[in-house]
CSV table of C-alpha atoms and ligand atoms in Angstrom, one decimal:
chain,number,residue,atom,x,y,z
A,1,UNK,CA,-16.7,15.7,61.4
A,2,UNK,CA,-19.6,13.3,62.1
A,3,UNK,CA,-20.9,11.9,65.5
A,4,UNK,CA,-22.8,9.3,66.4
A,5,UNK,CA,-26.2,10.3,68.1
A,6,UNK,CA,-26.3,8.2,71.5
A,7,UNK,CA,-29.5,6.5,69.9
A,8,UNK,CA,-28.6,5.8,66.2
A,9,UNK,CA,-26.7,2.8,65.4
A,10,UNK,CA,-23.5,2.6,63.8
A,11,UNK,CA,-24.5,1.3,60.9
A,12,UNK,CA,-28.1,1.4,59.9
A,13,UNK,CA,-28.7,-0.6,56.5
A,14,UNK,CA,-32.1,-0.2,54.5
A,15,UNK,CA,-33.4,-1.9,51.6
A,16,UNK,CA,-29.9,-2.9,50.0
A,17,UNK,CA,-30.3,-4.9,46.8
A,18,UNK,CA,-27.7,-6.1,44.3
A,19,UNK,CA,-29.1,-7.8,41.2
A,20,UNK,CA,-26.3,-8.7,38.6
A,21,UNK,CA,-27.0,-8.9,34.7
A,22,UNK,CA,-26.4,-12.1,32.7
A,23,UNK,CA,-27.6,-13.2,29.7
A,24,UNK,CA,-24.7,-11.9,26.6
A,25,UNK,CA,-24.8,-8.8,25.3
A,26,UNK,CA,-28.6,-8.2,26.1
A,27,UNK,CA,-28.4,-8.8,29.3
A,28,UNK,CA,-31.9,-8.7,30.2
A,29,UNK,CA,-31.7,-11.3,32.8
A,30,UNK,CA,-30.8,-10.7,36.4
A,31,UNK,CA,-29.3,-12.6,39.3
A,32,UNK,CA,-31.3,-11.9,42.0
A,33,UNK,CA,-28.6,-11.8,45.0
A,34,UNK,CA,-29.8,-9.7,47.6
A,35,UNK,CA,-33.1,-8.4,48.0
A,36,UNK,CA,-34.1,-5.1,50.4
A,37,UNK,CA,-32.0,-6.1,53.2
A,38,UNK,CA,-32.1,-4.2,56.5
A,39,UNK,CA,-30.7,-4.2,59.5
A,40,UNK,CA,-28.5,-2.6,61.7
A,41,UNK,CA,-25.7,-3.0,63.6
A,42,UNK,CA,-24.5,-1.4,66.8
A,43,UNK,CA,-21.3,0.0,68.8
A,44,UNK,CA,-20.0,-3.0,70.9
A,45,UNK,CA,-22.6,-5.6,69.0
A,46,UNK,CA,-22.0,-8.8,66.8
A,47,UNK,CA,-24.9,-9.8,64.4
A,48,UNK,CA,-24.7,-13.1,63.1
A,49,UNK,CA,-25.4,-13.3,58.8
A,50,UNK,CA,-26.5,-17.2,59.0
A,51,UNK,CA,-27.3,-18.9,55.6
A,52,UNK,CA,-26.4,-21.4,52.7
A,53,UNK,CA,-23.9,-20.7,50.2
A,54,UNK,CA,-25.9,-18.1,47.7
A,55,UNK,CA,-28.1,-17.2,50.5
A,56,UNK,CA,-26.2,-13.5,50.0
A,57,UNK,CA,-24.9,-12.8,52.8
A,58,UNK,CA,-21.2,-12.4,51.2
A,59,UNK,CA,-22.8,-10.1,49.0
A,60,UNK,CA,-24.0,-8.0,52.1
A,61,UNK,CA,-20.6,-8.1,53.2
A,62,UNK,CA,-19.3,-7.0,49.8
A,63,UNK,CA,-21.6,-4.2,49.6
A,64,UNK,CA,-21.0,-2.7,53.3
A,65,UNK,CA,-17.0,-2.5,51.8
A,66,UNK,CA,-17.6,-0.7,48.9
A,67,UNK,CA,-16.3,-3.2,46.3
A,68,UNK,CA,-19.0,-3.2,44.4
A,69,UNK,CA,-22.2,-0.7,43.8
A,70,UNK,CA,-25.4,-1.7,45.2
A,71,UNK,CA,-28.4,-1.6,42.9
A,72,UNK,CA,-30.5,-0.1,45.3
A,73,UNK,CA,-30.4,0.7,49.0
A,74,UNK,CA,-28.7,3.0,51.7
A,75,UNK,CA,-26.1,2.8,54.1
A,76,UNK,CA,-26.2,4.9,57.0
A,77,UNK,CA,-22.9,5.1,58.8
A,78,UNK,CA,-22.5,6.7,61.5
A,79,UNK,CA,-25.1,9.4,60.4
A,80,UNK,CA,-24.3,9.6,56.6
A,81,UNK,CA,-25.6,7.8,53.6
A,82,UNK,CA,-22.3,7.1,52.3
A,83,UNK,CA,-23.8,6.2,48.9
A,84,UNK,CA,-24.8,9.8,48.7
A,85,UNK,CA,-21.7,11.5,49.7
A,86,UNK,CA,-19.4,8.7,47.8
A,87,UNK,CA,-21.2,7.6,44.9
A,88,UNK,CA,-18.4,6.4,42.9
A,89,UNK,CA,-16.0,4.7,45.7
A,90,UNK,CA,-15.6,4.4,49.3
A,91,UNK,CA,-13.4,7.2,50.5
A,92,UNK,CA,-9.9,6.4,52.2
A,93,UNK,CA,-11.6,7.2,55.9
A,94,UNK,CA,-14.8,4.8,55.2
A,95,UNK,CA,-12.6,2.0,54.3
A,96,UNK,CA,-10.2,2.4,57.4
A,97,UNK,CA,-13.2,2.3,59.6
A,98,UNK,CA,-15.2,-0.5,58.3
A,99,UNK,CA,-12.2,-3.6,57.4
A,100,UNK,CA,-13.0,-6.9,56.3
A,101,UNK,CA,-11.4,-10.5,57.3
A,102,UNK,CA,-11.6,-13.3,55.4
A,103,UNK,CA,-12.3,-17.2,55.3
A,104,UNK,CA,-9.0,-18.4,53.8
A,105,UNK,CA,-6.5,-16.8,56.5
A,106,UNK,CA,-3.3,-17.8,54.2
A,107,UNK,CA,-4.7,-16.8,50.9
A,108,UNK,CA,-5.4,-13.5,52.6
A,109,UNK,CA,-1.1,-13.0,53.7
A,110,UNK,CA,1.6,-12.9,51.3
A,111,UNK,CA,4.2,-16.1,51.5
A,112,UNK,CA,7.5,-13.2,50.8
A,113,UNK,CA,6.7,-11.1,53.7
A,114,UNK,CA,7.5,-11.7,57.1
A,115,UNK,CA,3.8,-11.2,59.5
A,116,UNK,CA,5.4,-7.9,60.7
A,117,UNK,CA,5.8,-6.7,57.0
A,118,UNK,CA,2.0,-7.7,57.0
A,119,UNK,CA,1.1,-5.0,60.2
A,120,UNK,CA,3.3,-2.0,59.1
A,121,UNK,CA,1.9,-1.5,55.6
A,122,UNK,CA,-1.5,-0.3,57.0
A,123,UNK,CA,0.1,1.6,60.1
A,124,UNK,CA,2.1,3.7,57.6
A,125,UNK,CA,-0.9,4.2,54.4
A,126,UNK,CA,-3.8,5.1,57.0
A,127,UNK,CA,-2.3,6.3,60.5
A,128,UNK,CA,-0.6,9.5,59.5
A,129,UNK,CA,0.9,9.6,63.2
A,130,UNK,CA,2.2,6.2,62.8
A,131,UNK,CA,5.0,7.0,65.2
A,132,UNK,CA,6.9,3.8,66.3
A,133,UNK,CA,5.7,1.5,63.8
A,134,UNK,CA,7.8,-1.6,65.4
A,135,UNK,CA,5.7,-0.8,68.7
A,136,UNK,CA,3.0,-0.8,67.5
A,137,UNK,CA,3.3,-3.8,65.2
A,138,UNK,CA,4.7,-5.6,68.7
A,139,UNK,CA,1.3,-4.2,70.6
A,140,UNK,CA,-0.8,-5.8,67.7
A,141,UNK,CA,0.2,-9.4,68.2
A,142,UNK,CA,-0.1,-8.9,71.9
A,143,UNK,CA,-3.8,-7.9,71.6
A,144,UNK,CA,-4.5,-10.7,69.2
A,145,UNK,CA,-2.8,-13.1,71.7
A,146,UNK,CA,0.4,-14.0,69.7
A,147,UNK,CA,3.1,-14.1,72.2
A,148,UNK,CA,5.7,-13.3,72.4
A,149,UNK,CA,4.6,-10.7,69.7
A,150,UNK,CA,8.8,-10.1,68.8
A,151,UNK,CA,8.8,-13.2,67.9
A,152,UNK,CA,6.0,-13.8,65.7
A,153,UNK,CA,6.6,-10.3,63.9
A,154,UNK,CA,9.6,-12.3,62.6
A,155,UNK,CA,8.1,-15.3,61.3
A,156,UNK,CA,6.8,-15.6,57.6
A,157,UNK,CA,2.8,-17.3,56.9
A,158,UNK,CA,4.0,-21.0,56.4
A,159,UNK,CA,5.6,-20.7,60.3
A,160,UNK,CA,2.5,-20.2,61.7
A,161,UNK,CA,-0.9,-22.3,62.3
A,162,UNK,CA,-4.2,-22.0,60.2
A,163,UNK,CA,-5.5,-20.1,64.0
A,164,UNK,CA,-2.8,-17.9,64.4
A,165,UNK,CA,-2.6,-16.8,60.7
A,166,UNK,CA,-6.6,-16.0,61.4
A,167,UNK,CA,-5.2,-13.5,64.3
A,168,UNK,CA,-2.5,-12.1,62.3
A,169,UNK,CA,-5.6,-11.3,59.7
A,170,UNK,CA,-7.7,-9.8,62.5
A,171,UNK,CA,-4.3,-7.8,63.7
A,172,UNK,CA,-3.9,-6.2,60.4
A,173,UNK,CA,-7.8,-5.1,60.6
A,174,UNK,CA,-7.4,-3.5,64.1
A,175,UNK,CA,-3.7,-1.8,62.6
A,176,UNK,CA,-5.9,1.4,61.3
A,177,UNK,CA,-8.6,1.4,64.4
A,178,UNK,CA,-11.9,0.1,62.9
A,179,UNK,CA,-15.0,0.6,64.4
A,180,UNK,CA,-16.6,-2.2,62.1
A,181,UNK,CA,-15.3,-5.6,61.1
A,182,UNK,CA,-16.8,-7.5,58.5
A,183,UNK,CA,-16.0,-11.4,59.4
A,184,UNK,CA,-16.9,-13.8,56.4
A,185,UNK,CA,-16.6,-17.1,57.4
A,186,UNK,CA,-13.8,-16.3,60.1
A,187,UNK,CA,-13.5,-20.0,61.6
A,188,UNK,CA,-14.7,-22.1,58.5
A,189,UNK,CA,-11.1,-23.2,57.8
A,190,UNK,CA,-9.7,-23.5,60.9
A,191,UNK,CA,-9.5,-27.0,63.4
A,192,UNK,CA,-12.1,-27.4,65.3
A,193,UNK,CA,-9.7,-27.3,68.4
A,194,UNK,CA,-9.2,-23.4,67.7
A,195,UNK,CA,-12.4,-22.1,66.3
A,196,UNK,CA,-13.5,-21.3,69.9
A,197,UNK,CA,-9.9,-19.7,70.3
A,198,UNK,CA,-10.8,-17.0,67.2
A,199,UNK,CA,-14.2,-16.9,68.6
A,200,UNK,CA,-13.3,-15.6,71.8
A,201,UNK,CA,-11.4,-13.0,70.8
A,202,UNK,CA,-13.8,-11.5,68.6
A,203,UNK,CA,-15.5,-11.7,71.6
A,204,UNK,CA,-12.9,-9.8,73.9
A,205,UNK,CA,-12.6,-7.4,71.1
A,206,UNK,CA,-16.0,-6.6,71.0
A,207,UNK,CA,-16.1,-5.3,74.6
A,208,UNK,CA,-13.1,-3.9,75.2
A,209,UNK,CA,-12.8,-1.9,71.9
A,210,UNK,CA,-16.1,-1.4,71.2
A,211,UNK,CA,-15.8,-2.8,67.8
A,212,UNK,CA,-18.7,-3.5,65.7
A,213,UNK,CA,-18.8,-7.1,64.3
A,214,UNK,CA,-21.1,-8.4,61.5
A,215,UNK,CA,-19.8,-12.2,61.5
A,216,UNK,CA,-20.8,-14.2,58.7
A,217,UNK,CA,-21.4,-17.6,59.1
A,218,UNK,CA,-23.1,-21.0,57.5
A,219,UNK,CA,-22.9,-22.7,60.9
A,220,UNK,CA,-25.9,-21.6,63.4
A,221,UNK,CA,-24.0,-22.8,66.8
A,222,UNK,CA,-21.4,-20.7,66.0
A,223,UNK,CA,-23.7,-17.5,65.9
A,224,UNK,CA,-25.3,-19.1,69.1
A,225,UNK,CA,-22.0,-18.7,70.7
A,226,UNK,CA,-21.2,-15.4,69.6
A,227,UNK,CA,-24.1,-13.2,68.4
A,228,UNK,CA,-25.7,-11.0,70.4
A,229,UNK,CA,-28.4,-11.0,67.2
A,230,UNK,CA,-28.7,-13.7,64.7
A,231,UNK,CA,-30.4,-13.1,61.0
A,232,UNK,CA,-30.9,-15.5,58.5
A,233,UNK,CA,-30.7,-15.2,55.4
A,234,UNK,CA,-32.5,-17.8,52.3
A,235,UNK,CA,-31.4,-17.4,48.3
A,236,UNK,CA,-31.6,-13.2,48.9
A,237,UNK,CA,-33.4,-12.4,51.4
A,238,UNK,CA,-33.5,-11.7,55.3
A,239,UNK,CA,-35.9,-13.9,56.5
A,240,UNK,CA,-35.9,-13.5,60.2
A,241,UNK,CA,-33.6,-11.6,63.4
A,242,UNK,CA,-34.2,-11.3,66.7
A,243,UNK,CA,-31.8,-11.8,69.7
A,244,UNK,CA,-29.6,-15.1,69.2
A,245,UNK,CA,-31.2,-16.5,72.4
A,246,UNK,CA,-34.5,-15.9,71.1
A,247,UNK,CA,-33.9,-17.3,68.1
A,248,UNK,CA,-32.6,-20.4,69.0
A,249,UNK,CA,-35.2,-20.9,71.4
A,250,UNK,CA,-38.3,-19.6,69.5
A,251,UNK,CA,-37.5,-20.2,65.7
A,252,UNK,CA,-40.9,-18.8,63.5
A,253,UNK,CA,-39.7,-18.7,60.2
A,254,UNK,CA,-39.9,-22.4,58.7
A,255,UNK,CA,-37.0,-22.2,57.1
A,256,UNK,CA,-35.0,-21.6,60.8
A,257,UNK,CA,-37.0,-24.1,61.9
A,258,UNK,CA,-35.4,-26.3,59.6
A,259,UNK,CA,-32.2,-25.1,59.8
A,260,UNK,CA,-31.8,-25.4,63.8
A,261,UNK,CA,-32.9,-29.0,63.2
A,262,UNK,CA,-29.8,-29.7,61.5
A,263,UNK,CA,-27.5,-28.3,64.2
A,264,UNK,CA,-26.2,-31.0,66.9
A,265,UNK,CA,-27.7,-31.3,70.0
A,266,UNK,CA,-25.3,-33.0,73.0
A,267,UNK,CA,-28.0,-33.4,74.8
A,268,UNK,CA,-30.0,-35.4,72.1
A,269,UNK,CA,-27.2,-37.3,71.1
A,270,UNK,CA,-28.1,-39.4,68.2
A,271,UNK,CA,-31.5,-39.9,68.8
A,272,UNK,CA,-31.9,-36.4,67.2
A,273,UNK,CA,-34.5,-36.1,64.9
A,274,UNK,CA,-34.3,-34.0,61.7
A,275,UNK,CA,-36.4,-32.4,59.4
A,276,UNK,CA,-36.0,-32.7,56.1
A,277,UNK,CA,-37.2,-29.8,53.3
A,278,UNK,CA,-38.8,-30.9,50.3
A,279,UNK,CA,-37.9,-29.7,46.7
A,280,UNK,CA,-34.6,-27.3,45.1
A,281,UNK,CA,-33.0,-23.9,46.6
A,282,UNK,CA,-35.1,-21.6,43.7
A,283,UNK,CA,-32.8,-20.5,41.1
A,284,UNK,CA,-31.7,-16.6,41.9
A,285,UNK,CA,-32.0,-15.8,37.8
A,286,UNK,CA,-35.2,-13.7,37.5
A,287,UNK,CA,-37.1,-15.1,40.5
A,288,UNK,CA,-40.9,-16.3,40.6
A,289,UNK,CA,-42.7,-13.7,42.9
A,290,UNK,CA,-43.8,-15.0,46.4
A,291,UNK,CA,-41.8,-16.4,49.6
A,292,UNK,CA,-38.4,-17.8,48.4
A,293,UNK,CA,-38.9,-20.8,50.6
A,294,UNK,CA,-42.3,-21.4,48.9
A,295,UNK,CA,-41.0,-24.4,46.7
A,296,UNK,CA,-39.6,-26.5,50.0
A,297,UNK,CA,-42.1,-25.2,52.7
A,298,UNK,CA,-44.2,-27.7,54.7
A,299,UNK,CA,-46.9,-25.1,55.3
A,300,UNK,CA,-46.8,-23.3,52.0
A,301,UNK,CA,-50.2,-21.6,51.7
A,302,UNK,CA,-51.8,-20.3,48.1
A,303,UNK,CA,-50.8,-16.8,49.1
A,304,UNK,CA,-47.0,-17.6,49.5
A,305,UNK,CA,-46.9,-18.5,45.8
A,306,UNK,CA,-48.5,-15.0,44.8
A,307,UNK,CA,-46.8,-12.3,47.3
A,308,UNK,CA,-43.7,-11.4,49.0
A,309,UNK,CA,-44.2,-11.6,52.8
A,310,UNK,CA,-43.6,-8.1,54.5
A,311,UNK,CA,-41.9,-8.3,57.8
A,312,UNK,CA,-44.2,-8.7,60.5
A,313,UNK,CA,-42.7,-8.4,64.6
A,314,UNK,CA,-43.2,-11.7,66.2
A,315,UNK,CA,-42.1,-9.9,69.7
A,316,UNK,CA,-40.1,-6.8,71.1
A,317,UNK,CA,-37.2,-7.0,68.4
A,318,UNK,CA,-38.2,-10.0,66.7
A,319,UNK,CA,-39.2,-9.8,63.1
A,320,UNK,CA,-39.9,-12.4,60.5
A,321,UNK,CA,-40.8,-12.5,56.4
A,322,UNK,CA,-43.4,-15.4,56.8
A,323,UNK,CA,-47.4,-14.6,55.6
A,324,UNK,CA,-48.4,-17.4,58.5
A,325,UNK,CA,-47.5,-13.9,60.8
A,326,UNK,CA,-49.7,-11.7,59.0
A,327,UNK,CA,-53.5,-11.4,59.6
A,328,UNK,CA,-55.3,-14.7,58.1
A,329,UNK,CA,-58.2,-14.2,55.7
A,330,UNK,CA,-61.8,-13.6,57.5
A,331,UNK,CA,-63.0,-17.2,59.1
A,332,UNK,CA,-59.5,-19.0,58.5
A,333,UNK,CA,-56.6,-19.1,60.9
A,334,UNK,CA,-52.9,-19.9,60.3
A,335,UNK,CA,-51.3,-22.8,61.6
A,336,UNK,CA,-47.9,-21.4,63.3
A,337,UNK,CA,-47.4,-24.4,65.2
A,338,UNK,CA,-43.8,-25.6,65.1
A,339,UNK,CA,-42.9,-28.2,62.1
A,340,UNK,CA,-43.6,-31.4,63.3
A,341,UNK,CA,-40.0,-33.6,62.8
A,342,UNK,CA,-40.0,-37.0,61.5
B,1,SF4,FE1,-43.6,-21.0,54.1
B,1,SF4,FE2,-45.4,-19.3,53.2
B,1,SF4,FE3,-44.0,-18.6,55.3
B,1,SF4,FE4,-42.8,-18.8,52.9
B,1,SF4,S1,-44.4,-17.3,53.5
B,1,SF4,S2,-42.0,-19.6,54.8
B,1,SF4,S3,-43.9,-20.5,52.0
B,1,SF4,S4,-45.5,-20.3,55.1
């Protein structure tokens, strides 16, 4: 039996990299598609994955499930590099306790089966004293807010709303007790009218289960709302973290900059100004060496072209990749003043 040290995090994440061959039969070429990412992720916490499509945070998500095998990295769960003690595949406990919902909440429930069909399969493979299954099934849609939960057991997928087939998704997850929950795009297919709905109970979730949330997401106001930490990812890599406030607030990475100048701002209404990034997303194939953002950077320096950036703390618990952070050769000094918008 393992248990969690009052200081270690649930899940602690270092250096995970997946790089898949292409190229025929030689396959000598690579797909660069994440790249030594680490963070980690507390009891009771939501981090925020924020970044384009490719930007790999799917594949992080992919990884922390055990569908595929990393080509390089660990994952510390609760204690216990679980690539060490299950090399081949994620054991029957790991994958009760760390469950994944997905963008497409109808593609993820079959059309045949009625949404309590959906809740008793996992309450009889993983909870061995299952008990009263119909109960329990009833208690499920309570929690997720789908009342009254006899009802809805009774219904099939087409019955029910884009939101509430989302909450039957995130009622299956909570069926075997997780203590993590892997949200890929959770809201991205829903009406805008009910995204905060789905939002809020992650939220609720969160504290009163002490669940574990690593919510992945394209849309930055959306980890505003609810991430208690925020990292962004760009073609790979993590580029910056630090509290979601922060963040928001005190971007340093460029490429943030630029993103949280694409996000709506009531206030600014549509006088907002924007910035816009010069040149392509680099191809992931075999990547040149240097900053990923080098190519579309307004203050791309010689050095970004030549060498990763290491990650450099900005403030207490804020990090970035970004060489304008690290020490400036003797006589010069970086300019970190934010990007001026046009
Ligand atoms: Fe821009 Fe250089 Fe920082 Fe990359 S390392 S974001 S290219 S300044």
């Amino acid at each position: 039996m393992i248990t969690q040290a009052a200081n270690q995090p649930l899940l602690d994440v270092r250096g995970l990299t997946k790089h898949f061959p292409v190229g025929g039969l030689m396959r000598r070429r690579h797909v660069h598609a994440l790249n030594q990412a680490s963070f980690t992720l507390d009891r009771g916490q939501v981090v925020a994955l924020v970044g384009e499509s490719g930007s790999g945070k799917s594949t992080t998500a992919r990884l922390l499930t055990r569908l595929m095998p990393p080509t390089a990295g660990e994952i510390i769960f609760d204690g216990q590099d679980i690539l060490k003690t299950e090399p081949r595949k994620a054991s029957a406990a790991y994958r009760r306790q760390v469950q994944m919902i997905f963008q497409d909440p109808f593609g993820s429930l079959n059309p045949v089966h009625t949404i309590g069909h959906h809740l008793e399969r996992p309450l009889h493979i993983h909870r061995a004293e299952a008990g009263n299954i119909r109960e329990q099934v009833l208690e499920l849609l309570a929690t997720v807010g789908l009342n009254p939960p006899a009802d809805f057991a009774d219904r099939y997928p087409y019955e029910l709303s884009g939101g509430q087939r989302q909450r039957v998704s995130i009622a299956r997850a909570l069926a075997v007790n997780p203590r993590i929950i892997l949200a890929d795009e959770p809201i991205s297919m829903l009406d805008v009218s009910i995204r905060m709905g789905v939002l809020n109970l992650i939220e609720r979730l969160k504290e009163e289960r002490g669940i574990g949330f690593l919510y992945i997401t394209h849309d930055l106001a959306s980890a505003r709302y609810i991430g208690d930490r925020t990292i962004v990812m760009y073609a790979g890599h993590m580029v910056e973290s630090a509290e979601s406030a922060e963040l928001m607030q005190a971007p340093a990475h460029p490429y943030t900059q630029l993103l949280l100048s694409a996000v709506p701002n009531p206030q600014a209404g549509f006088a907002q100004r924007t910035v816009q990034a010069r040149g392509e997303v680099p191809s992931l194939v075999d990547p040149p060496p240097g900053c990923p953002f080098a190519a579309r950077c307004p203050k791309v320096m010689d050095i970004c072209r030549q060498a990763m950036p290491a990650r450099t703390a900005v403030s207490a618990g804020h990090w970035v990749h970004c060489h304008l952070y690290q020490d400036a050769p003797a006589g010069e000094t970086h300019d970190r003043s934010p990007i001026a918008v046009h």
